[in-house]
Coordinates of N, CA and C in Angstrom, one line a residue:
Chain A
K19 N 53.4 272.3 91.1 CA 53.1 273.2 92.2 C 54.4 273.3 93.0
A20 N 54.9 274.4 93.2 CA 56.1 274.6 94.0 C 55.9 274.2 95.4
G21 N 57.0 273.7 96.0 CA 56.8 273.3 97.5 C 57.2 274.5 98.3
V22 N 57.5 274.2 99.6 CA 57.9 275.1 100.6 C 59.4 275.4 100.3
T23 N 59.8 276.6 100.2 CA 61.1 277.1 99.9 C 61.7 277.9 101.0
Q24 N 62.8 277.4 101.5 CA 63.5 278.1 102.6 C 64.8 278.5 102.1
T25 N 65.2 279.8 102.5 CA 66.4 280.3 102.1 C 67.2 281.1 103.3
P26 N 68.4 281.0 103.4 CA 69.3 280.2 102.6 C 69.3 278.7 103.1
R27 N 70.0 277.9 102.4 CA 70.1 276.5 102.9 C 71.1 276.4 104.0
Y28 N 72.1 277.1 103.9 CA 73.2 277.0 104.9 C 73.6 278.3 105.3
L29 N 74.0 278.5 106.6 CA 74.4 279.7 107.2 C 75.3 279.6 108.3
I30 N 76.4 280.3 108.2 CA 77.3 280.3 109.4 C 77.3 281.7 110.0
K31 N 77.2 281.7 111.2 CA 77.1 283.1 112.0 C 78.1 282.9 113.2
T32 N 78.4 284.1 113.7 CA 79.2 284.2 114.9 C 78.4 284.5 116.1
R33 N 78.8 283.9 117.2 CA 78.1 284.1 118.5 C 77.8 285.6 118.7
G34 N 76.6 285.9 119.1 CA 76.3 287.4 119.3 C 75.7 288.1 118.3
Q35 N 75.9 287.5 117.0 CA 75.2 288.2 115.8 C 73.7 287.8 115.8
Q36 N 73.0 288.3 114.8 CA 71.5 288.0 114.6 C 71.4 287.4 113.2
V37 N 70.3 286.7 113.0 CA 70.1 286.0 111.7 C 68.7 286.2 111.3
T38 N 68.5 286.2 110.1 CA 67.0 286.1 109.5 C 66.9 285.0 108.5
L39 N 65.9 284.2 108.7 CA 65.6 283.1 107.8 C 64.4 283.3 107.1
S40 N 64.3 282.8 105.9 CA 63.0 283.2 105.1 C 62.3 281.8 104.6
C41 N 61.0 282.0 104.5 CA 60.2 280.8 104.2 C 59.2 281.3 103.2
S42 N 59.1 280.7 102.1 CA 58.0 280.9 101.1 C 57.1 279.7 101.1
P43 N 55.7 279.8 101.5 CA 54.9 278.6 101.6 C 54.4 278.2 100.3
I44 N 53.8 277.1 100.2 CA 53.1 276.8 99.0 C 52.0 277.7 98.7
S45 N 51.9 278.1 97.4 CA 50.9 279.0 97.0 C 49.5 278.6 97.5
G46 N 48.8 279.6 98.2 CA 47.5 279.4 98.7 C 47.5 279.0 100.1
H47 N 48.6 278.5 100.7 CA 48.7 278.2 102.1 C 48.8 279.5 102.9
R48 N 48.0 279.6 104.0 CA 48.1 280.8 104.8 C 48.7 280.5 106.2
S49 N 48.9 279.3 106.4 CA 49.6 279.0 107.8 C 51.0 278.6 107.5
V50 N 51.8 279.2 108.3 CA 53.4 278.9 108.3 C 53.8 278.6 109.8
S51 N 54.5 277.5 109.9 CA 55.0 277.1 111.2 C 56.4 276.9 111.1
W52 N 57.1 277.2 112.2 CA 58.6 277.1 112.3 C 59.0 276.0 113.3
Y53 N 59.9 275.2 113.1 CA 60.4 274.2 114.0 C 62.0 274.3 114.0
Q54 N 62.5 273.9 115.2 CA 63.9 273.7 115.3 C 64.2 272.3 115.5
Q55 N 65.2 271.8 114.7 CA 65.6 270.4 114.9 C 67.0 270.2 115.4
T56 N 67.2 269.6 116.5 CA 68.7 269.4 117.0 C 68.7 267.9 117.3
P57 N 69.9 267.3 117.3 CA 70.1 265.9 117.5 C 69.5 265.5 118.9
G58 N 69.6 266.2 119.9 CA 69.2 265.8 121.2 C 67.7 266.0 121.5
Q59 N 67.2 267.0 120.8 CA 65.7 267.4 121.2 C 64.7 267.0 120.1
G60 N 65.1 266.7 119.0 CA 64.2 266.3 117.9 C 63.7 267.6 117.3
L61 N 62.4 267.5 116.9 CA 61.7 268.7 116.3 C 61.0 269.4 117.3
Q62 N 61.3 270.7 117.5 CA 60.6 271.5 118.6 C 59.9 272.7 117.9
F63 N 58.6 272.8 118.3 CA 57.9 274.0 117.7 C 58.3 275.4 118.2
L64 N 58.5 276.2 117.3 CA 58.9 277.6 117.6 C 57.7 278.4 117.7
F65 N 57.0 278.7 116.4 CA 55.8 279.5 116.4 C 55.0 279.2 115.1
E66 N 53.8 279.6 115.1 CA 52.9 279.5 113.9 C 52.3 280.8 113.6
Y67 N 52.2 281.1 112.4 CA 51.5 282.3 111.8 C 50.4 281.9 110.9
F68 N 49.3 282.6 111.0 CA 48.1 282.4 110.1 C 47.6 283.8 109.8
S69 N 47.5 284.1 108.5 CA 47.1 285.3 108.0 C 47.6 286.5 108.8
E70 N 49.0 286.5 108.8 CA 49.9 287.5 109.4 C 49.8 287.6 110.9
T71 N 49.1 286.8 111.6 CA 49.0 286.8 113.0 C 49.6 285.6 113.7
Q72 N 50.3 285.8 114.7 CA 50.9 284.7 115.5 C 49.9 284.0 116.2
R73 N 49.6 282.7 115.8 CA 48.5 281.9 116.3 C 48.8 281.1 117.5
N74 N 50.2 280.7 117.5 CA 50.7 279.8 118.5 C 52.1 279.9 118.7
K75 N 52.6 279.8 119.9 CA 54.1 280.0 120.2 C 54.5 278.9 121.0
G76 N 55.7 278.3 120.8 CA 56.4 277.3 121.5 C 57.2 277.9 122.6
N77 N 57.9 277.1 123.3 CA 58.6 277.4 124.6 C 60.0 277.8 124.3
F78 N 60.3 278.9 123.5 CA 61.5 279.4 123.2 C 61.7 280.8 123.7
P79 N 63.0 281.3 124.0 CA 63.2 282.6 124.6 C 62.8 283.7 123.5
G80 N 62.6 284.9 124.1 CA 62.3 286.1 123.3 C 63.2 286.3 122.1
R81 N 64.5 285.8 122.1 CA 65.5 286.1 121.1 C 65.0 285.4 119.7
F82 N 64.0 284.6 119.8 CA 63.5 284.0 118.6 C 62.1 284.7 118.3
S83 N 62.0 285.3 117.2 CA 60.9 286.0 116.8 C 60.6 285.6 115.4
G84 N 59.4 285.9 115.0 CA 58.9 285.7 113.4 C 58.0 286.8 113.1
R85 N 57.7 286.7 111.8 CA 56.6 287.5 111.2 C 56.0 286.9 109.9
Q86 N 54.9 287.2 109.6 CA 54.4 286.8 108.3 C 53.8 288.0 107.4
F87 N 54.1 287.9 106.3 CA 53.7 289.0 105.4 C 52.3 288.7 104.6
S88 N 51.8 289.8 104.0 CA 50.5 289.7 103.4 C 50.5 288.6 102.4
N89 N 51.6 288.3 101.7 CA 51.6 287.2 100.7 C 52.0 285.8 101.4
S90 N 51.9 285.8 102.7 CA 52.0 284.5 103.5 C 53.5 284.1 103.6
R91 N 54.4 284.8 103.0 CA 55.8 284.6 103.2 C 56.2 284.8 104.7
S92 N 57.1 284.1 105.2 CA 57.4 284.3 106.7 C 58.9 284.4 106.8
E93 N 59.2 285.1 107.9 CA 60.7 285.2 108.3 C 60.8 284.9 109.7
M94 N 61.8 284.3 110.2 CA 62.1 284.1 111.6 C 63.5 284.8 111.9
N95 N 63.6 285.4 113.0 CA 64.8 286.1 113.4 C 65.3 285.6 114.7
V96 N 66.6 285.4 114.8 CA 67.2 285.0 116.0 C 68.3 286.1 116.3
S97 N 68.1 286.7 117.5 CA 69.1 287.7 117.9 C 70.1 287.2 118.9
T98 N 71.1 287.9 119.0 CA 72.1 287.4 120.0 C 72.4 285.9 120.0
L99 N 72.9 285.5 118.9 CA 73.1 284.1 118.7 C 73.9 283.4 119.8
E100 N 73.5 282.2 120.1 CA 74.3 281.4 121.0 C 74.7 280.1 120.4
L101 N 75.7 279.4 120.8 CA 76.3 278.2 120.2 C 75.2 277.2 120.0
G102 N 74.3 277.1 121.1 CA 73.2 276.3 121.2 C 72.1 276.4 120.2
D103 N 72.3 277.5 119.5 CA 71.2 277.9 118.4 C 71.5 277.1 117.2
S104 N 72.7 276.4 117.1 CA 73.1 275.7 115.9 C 72.0 274.6 115.7
A105 N 71.4 274.6 114.5 CA 70.3 273.6 114.4 C 69.9 273.6 112.9
L106 N 69.0 272.7 112.6 CA 68.2 272.7 111.3 C 66.9 273.4 111.6
Y107 N 66.6 274.5 111.0 CA 65.4 275.3 111.1 C 64.4 275.0 110.0
L108 N 63.4 274.4 110.3 CA 62.4 274.0 109.3 C 61.1 274.8 109.4
C109 N 60.6 275.1 108.2 CA 59.4 275.8 108.0 C 58.3 274.9 107.3
A110 N 57.2 275.0 107.7 CA 56.0 274.1 107.2 C 54.9 274.9 107.0
S111 N 54.2 274.8 105.8 CA 53.0 275.6 105.5 C 51.8 274.5 105.4
S112 N 50.6 275.1 105.6 CA 49.3 274.4 105.6 C 48.3 275.3 105.0
S113 N 47.3 274.7 104.3 CA 46.1 275.5 103.9 C 45.0 275.4 105.0
D114 N 45.2 274.5 106.0 CA 44.2 274.3 107.1 C 44.0 275.5 107.9
S115 N 42.8 275.9 108.0 CA 42.5 277.2 108.8 C 42.5 276.7 110.3
L116 N 42.2 275.6 110.7 CA 42.1 275.3 112.1 C 43.5 274.9 112.6
G117 N 44.4 274.4 111.9 CA 45.7 274.0 112.3 C 45.6 272.6 112.7
G118 N 46.7 271.9 112.6 CA 46.9 270.5 113.2 C 47.2 269.5 112.1
Y119 N 46.9 269.7 110.9 CA 47.3 268.7 109.9 C 47.6 269.4 108.6
G120 N 48.1 268.5 107.7 CA 48.3 269.0 106.3 C 49.5 269.8 106.2
Y121 N 50.5 269.7 107.1 CA 51.7 270.4 107.0 C 52.7 269.9 106.0
T122 N 53.2 270.7 105.1 CA 54.3 270.3 104.1 C 55.5 271.1 104.5
F123 N 56.6 270.4 104.7 CA 57.9 270.9 105.2 C 58.8 271.4 104.1
G124 N 59.5 272.4 104.3 CA 60.6 272.7 103.4 C 61.8 271.9 103.8
S125 N 62.9 272.2 103.1 CA 64.1 271.4 103.4 C 65.0 271.9 104.4
G126 N 64.7 273.0 104.9 CA 65.3 273.6 106.1 C 66.6 274.5 105.8
T127 N 66.8 275.3 106.8 CA 68.1 276.1 106.9 C 69.0 275.6 108.0
R128 N 70.1 275.1 107.5 CA 71.1 274.6 108.4 C 71.9 275.8 109.0
L129 N 71.7 276.2 110.3 CA 72.3 277.3 111.0 C 73.6 276.7 111.8
T130 N 74.8 277.1 111.6 CA 75.8 276.9 112.6 C 76.3 278.2 113.1
V131 N 76.4 278.1 114.4 CA 76.8 279.3 115.2 C 78.3 279.0 115.8
V132 N 79.3 279.8 115.4 CA 80.6 279.5 115.8 C 81.2 280.6 116.8
Chain B
D8 N 58.4 268.4 129.8 CA 57.5 267.2 129.8 C 57.2 266.7 128.4
Q9 N 57.7 265.6 128.0 CA 57.5 265.1 126.6 C 56.0 264.5 126.4
Q10 N 55.3 265.2 125.6 CA 54.0 264.8 125.3 C 53.8 263.7 124.3
V11 N 54.8 263.5 123.5 CA 54.8 262.5 122.5 C 56.2 261.7 122.5
K12 N 56.1 260.5 122.8 CA 57.4 259.7 123.0 C 57.6 258.5 122.0
Q13 N 58.7 258.5 121.5 CA 59.0 257.3 120.7 C 60.3 256.7 121.4
N14 N 60.0 255.7 122.0 CA 61.0 255.1 123.1 C 62.0 254.3 122.4
S15 N 62.0 253.9 121.1 CA 63.0 253.2 120.5 C 63.8 254.2 119.5
P16 N 65.0 254.5 119.8 CA 65.8 255.4 119.0 C 66.1 254.9 117.6
S17 N 66.2 253.5 117.6 CA 66.6 252.9 116.3 C 65.9 251.5 116.3
L18 N 65.7 251.1 115.0 CA 65.1 249.8 114.7 C 65.8 249.2 113.4
S19 N 66.2 247.9 113.4 CA 66.8 247.3 112.2 C 66.0 246.2 111.9
V20 N 65.7 246.1 110.5 CA 64.7 245.1 110.1 C 65.3 244.6 108.7
Q21 N 65.1 243.3 108.4 CA 65.5 242.6 107.2 C 64.4 243.0 106.1
E22 N 64.9 243.3 104.9 CA 64.1 243.6 103.8 C 63.1 242.5 103.6
G23 N 61.8 242.9 103.3 CA 60.7 242.1 103.1 C 59.9 241.7 104.4
R24 N 60.5 242.0 105.5 CA 59.8 241.7 106.8 C 59.1 242.9 107.2
I25 N 58.2 242.8 108.4 CA 57.4 244.0 108.9 C 58.4 244.9 109.7
S26 N 58.1 246.2 109.6 CA 58.7 247.1 110.5 C 57.5 247.6 111.4
I27 N 57.7 247.7 112.7 CA 56.7 248.3 113.5 C 57.3 249.4 114.3
L28 N 56.8 250.6 114.2 CA 57.3 251.7 114.9 C 56.3 252.2 115.8
N29 N 56.7 252.5 117.1 CA 55.7 252.7 118.1 C 55.9 254.2 118.7
C30 N 54.7 254.6 119.2 CA 54.7 256.0 119.6 C 53.6 256.0 120.8
D31 N 53.9 256.8 121.9 CA 53.1 257.0 122.9 C 52.8 258.5 123.2
Y32 N 51.6 258.7 123.7 CA 51.3 260.2 123.9 C 50.6 260.3 125.3
T33 N 50.6 261.5 125.8 CA 50.1 261.7 127.2 C 48.9 262.6 127.2
N34 N 48.7 263.5 126.2 CA 47.7 264.4 126.2 C 46.4 263.8 125.5
S35 N 45.5 263.6 126.3 CA 44.3 263.0 125.9 C 43.4 264.0 124.9
M36 N 43.8 265.2 124.9 CA 43.1 266.2 124.0 C 43.6 266.1 122.5
F37 N 44.7 265.4 122.3 CA 45.2 265.2 121.0 C 44.1 264.4 120.1
D38 N 43.8 265.0 118.9 CA 42.8 264.4 118.1 C 43.1 264.0 116.7
Y39 N 44.5 264.2 116.5 CA 45.0 263.9 115.1 C 46.4 263.6 115.2
F40 N 46.7 262.4 114.5 CA 48.1 261.9 114.6 C 48.7 261.7 113.3
L41 N 50.0 261.9 113.2 CA 50.6 261.8 111.9 C 52.0 261.1 112.0
W42 N 52.4 260.6 110.9 CA 53.8 260.1 110.8 C 54.6 260.8 109.6
Y43 N 55.7 261.2 109.9 CA 56.6 261.7 109.0 C 57.9 260.9 108.7
K44 N 58.4 261.0 107.6 CA 59.7 260.2 107.3 C 60.7 261.3 106.9
K45 N 61.9 261.1 107.4 CA 62.9 262.3 107.2 C 64.2 261.7 106.9
Y46 N 64.8 262.2 105.7 CA 66.1 261.8 105.3 C 67.1 262.9 105.8
P47 N 68.4 262.6 106.0 CA 69.3 263.6 106.3 C 69.3 264.9 105.4
A48 N 69.5 266.0 106.1 CA 69.4 267.3 105.2 C 68.2 267.6 104.4
E49 N 67.2 266.9 104.7 CA 65.9 267.1 104.0 C 64.9 267.4 105.1
G50 N 63.7 268.1 104.7 CA 62.6 268.3 105.6 C 61.8 267.0 105.7
P51 N 61.0 266.9 106.8 CA 60.2 265.7 106.9 C 59.1 265.6 105.9
T52 N 58.9 264.5 105.4 CA 57.8 264.2 104.3 C 56.7 263.4 105.1
F53 N 55.5 263.9 104.8 CA 54.3 263.3 105.4 C 54.1 262.0 104.8
L54 N 53.8 261.0 105.7 CA 53.6 259.7 105.3 C 52.0 259.2 105.4
I55 N 51.5 259.3 106.6 CA 50.2 258.8 106.8 C 49.7 259.5 108.1
S56 N 48.3 259.6 108.1 CA 47.7 260.2 109.4 C 46.5 259.5 109.8
I57 N 46.0 259.8 111.1 CA 44.9 259.2 111.5 C 44.1 260.0 112.4
S58 N 42.8 260.2 112.3 CA 42.1 260.9 113.2 C 41.7 260.1 114.5
S59 N 41.3 260.7 115.6 CA 41.1 260.0 116.7 C 39.8 259.3 116.7
I60 N 39.0 259.6 115.7 CA 37.6 258.8 115.6 C 37.9 257.5 114.9
K61 N 39.1 257.3 114.5 CA 39.3 256.0 113.8 C 40.4 255.2 114.6
D62 N 40.6 253.8 114.4 CA 41.6 253.1 115.0 C 42.5 252.5 114.0
K63 N 42.3 252.7 112.7 CA 43.2 252.2 111.8 C 43.1 253.0 110.5
N64 N 44.3 253.1 109.8 CA 44.3 253.8 108.5 C 45.4 253.2 107.7
E65 N 45.0 252.8 106.4 CA 46.0 252.2 105.6 C 46.3 252.9 104.3
D66 N 47.5 252.9 103.9 CA 47.9 253.6 102.6 C 49.0 252.7 102.0
G67 N 48.6 251.8 101.1 CA 49.7 250.9 100.6 C 50.4 250.1 101.5
R68 N 51.6 250.2 101.6 CA 52.4 249.3 102.5 C 52.4 249.8 104.0
F69 N 51.8 251.1 104.1 CA 51.8 251.7 105.4 C 50.5 251.7 106.1
T70 N 50.5 251.2 107.3 CA 49.2 251.2 108.1 C 49.5 251.7 109.5
V71 N 48.7 252.6 109.9 CA 48.8 253.3 111.3 C 47.7 252.7 112.1
F72 N 48.0 252.3 113.4 CA 46.9 251.8 114.3 C 46.9 252.8 115.5
L73 N 45.7 253.0 116.1 CA 45.6 254.0 117.1 C 44.9 253.3 118.2
N74 N 45.3 253.3 119.4 CA 44.7 252.7 120.6 C 44.6 253.8 121.6
K75 N 43.4 254.5 121.6 CA 43.1 255.7 122.5 C 43.2 255.3 123.8
S76 N 42.7 254.3 124.2 CA 42.7 253.9 125.7 C 44.1 253.8 126.3
A77 N 45.0 253.3 125.4 CA 46.4 253.1 125.9 C 47.3 254.4 125.5
K78 N 46.7 255.3 124.8 CA 47.3 256.4 124.2 C 48.6 256.1 123.4
H79 N 48.3 255.1 122.5 CA 49.4 254.5 121.9 C 49.1 254.4 120.3
L80 N 50.1 254.7 119.5 CA 49.8 254.4 118.0 C 51.1 253.7 117.5
S81 N 50.9 253.1 116.4 CA 52.0 252.4 115.8 C 51.8 252.5 114.3
L82 N 53.0 252.4 113.6 CA 53.2 252.4 112.1 C 53.8 251.1 111.7
H83 N 53.0 250.4 110.8 CA 53.4 249.1 110.3 C 53.8 249.3 108.8
I84 N 55.0 248.8 108.4 CA 55.4 249.0 107.1 C 55.6 247.4 106.6
V85 N 54.9 247.1 105.6 CA 54.9 245.7 105.1 C 54.8 245.7 103.5
P86 N 55.7 245.0 102.9 CA 57.0 244.6 103.4 C 58.0 245.9 103.4
S87 N 58.9 245.7 104.2 CA 59.9 246.7 104.4 C 60.9 246.7 103.3
Q88 N 61.3 247.9 102.8 CA 62.3 247.9 101.7 C 63.5 248.8 102.0
P89 N 64.7 248.6 101.5 CA 65.7 249.3 101.8 C 65.6 250.9 101.7
G90 N 64.8 251.3 100.7 CA 64.5 252.8 100.6 C 63.7 253.3 101.7
D91 N 63.1 252.5 102.6 CA 62.4 252.9 103.8 C 63.3 253.4 104.9
S92 N 64.6 253.1 104.7 CA 65.6 253.4 105.7 C 65.6 255.0 105.9
A93 N 65.2 255.5 107.0 CA 65.1 256.9 107.3 C 64.8 257.0 108.8
V94 N 64.6 258.3 109.2 CA 64.1 258.6 110.6 C 62.7 258.8 110.5
Y95 N 61.9 258.2 111.3 CA 60.4 258.3 111.3 C 60.0 259.0 112.6
F96 N 59.2 260.1 112.4 CA 58.7 260.8 113.5 C 57.2 260.8 113.6
C97 N 56.7 260.6 114.8 CA 55.3 260.5 115.2 C 55.1 262.0 115.6
A98 N 53.8 262.5 115.2 CA 53.4 263.8 115.7 C 52.0 263.9 116.1
A99 N 51.6 264.7 117.0 CA 50.2 264.7 117.4 C 49.8 266.2 117.4
S100 N 48.4 266.4 117.2 CA 48.0 267.8 117.3 C 46.5 267.7 117.9
R101 N 46.1 268.9 118.3 CA 44.7 269.2 118.6 C 44.2 270.1 117.8
R102 N 43.3 269.7 116.8 CA 43.0 270.8 115.8 C 42.0 271.8 116.3
G103 N 42.4 273.1 115.9 CA 41.7 274.2 116.3 C 41.9 274.7 117.7
G104 N 42.7 273.9 118.5 CA 42.9 274.3 119.9 C 44.2 275.1 120.0
S105 N 44.6 275.4 121.2 CA 45.7 276.2 121.4 C 47.0 275.5 121.0
Q106 N 46.8 274.1 120.8 CA 47.9 273.3 120.3 C 47.7 272.8 118.9
G107 N 47.3 273.8 118.1 CA 47.0 273.4 116.6 C 48.4 273.0 116.0
N108 N 49.4 273.3 116.5 CA 50.7 273.0 116.0 C 51.0 271.5 116.2
L109 N 52.0 270.9 115.5 CA 52.3 269.6 115.7 C 53.4 269.4 116.8
I110 N 53.1 268.4 117.7 CA 54.1 268.0 118.8 C 54.7 266.7 118.3
F111 N 56.0 266.8 118.2 CA 56.8 265.6 117.6 C 57.4 264.8 118.7
G112 N 57.5 263.5 118.3 CA 58.4 262.7 119.1 C 59.8 262.9 118.7
K113 N 60.8 262.3 119.3 CA 62.2 262.4 119.0 C 62.7 261.7 117.8
G114 N 61.8 260.8 117.3 CA 62.2 259.9 116.1 C 62.7 258.6 116.3
T115 N 62.5 257.7 115.4 CA 63.1 256.4 115.4 C 63.8 256.1 114.1
K116 N 65.1 255.8 114.1 CA 65.9 255.6 112.9 C 65.6 254.2 112.5
L117 N 65.1 254.1 111.4 CA 64.7 252.6 110.8 C 65.8 252.3 109.7
S118 N 66.4 251.1 109.9 CA 67.4 250.6 109.0 C 66.9 249.3 108.4
V119 N 66.6 249.3 107.1 CA 66.2 248.1 106.5 C 67.4 247.5 105.7
K120 N 67.7 246.3 106.0 CA 68.9 245.7 105.5 C 68.5 244.7 104.4
P121 N 69.3 244.8 103.2 CA 69.0 244.0 102.1 C 69.3 242.4 102.4

């Protein structure tokens, strides 16, 4: 059974640009969550999608957005990149309809903003 | 306001001895707790979890203890092995609620010395 796949693994962008990250969940999983990991803040929740609907949202500015497609694949977009957006972005999927456990994480996308 | 706290950024233990990692939480609505292990440049890997209706859960060398009155949980690894060296994250959730997502602590880096 394939795991959670995130693409690309590494990305370098210039300040002011926008970026789109992709996540393919485990087959059959309908919940996809996104997290940002930085050395100082640990893992911080961005948002969660379940059956194409945003179910939950963390405390990030509107520059961070996401969506989920009918096949449960998800994308997150960051517009007007800032140096502080440099981080490891992790996607996690779950089959749990209530949310809260059973999350399997991908290996992440390392975004560097220069 | 940090709802899940891991107050020890690092812990060093001799191989074969017990490792005890601690975690405190502030939100009494959390009803599910998880531990994840993370190696550099990889996504977190699920280790063990516990529901709030229990006070102990064991899986091989790993045991999680939950003290609801103190809002405290701990992960015991016995015996510790060099391969256990990683960053350990404690996470909490409220299943089905507005916080169905996982709230993570900032992690504890465990070093197991041969």
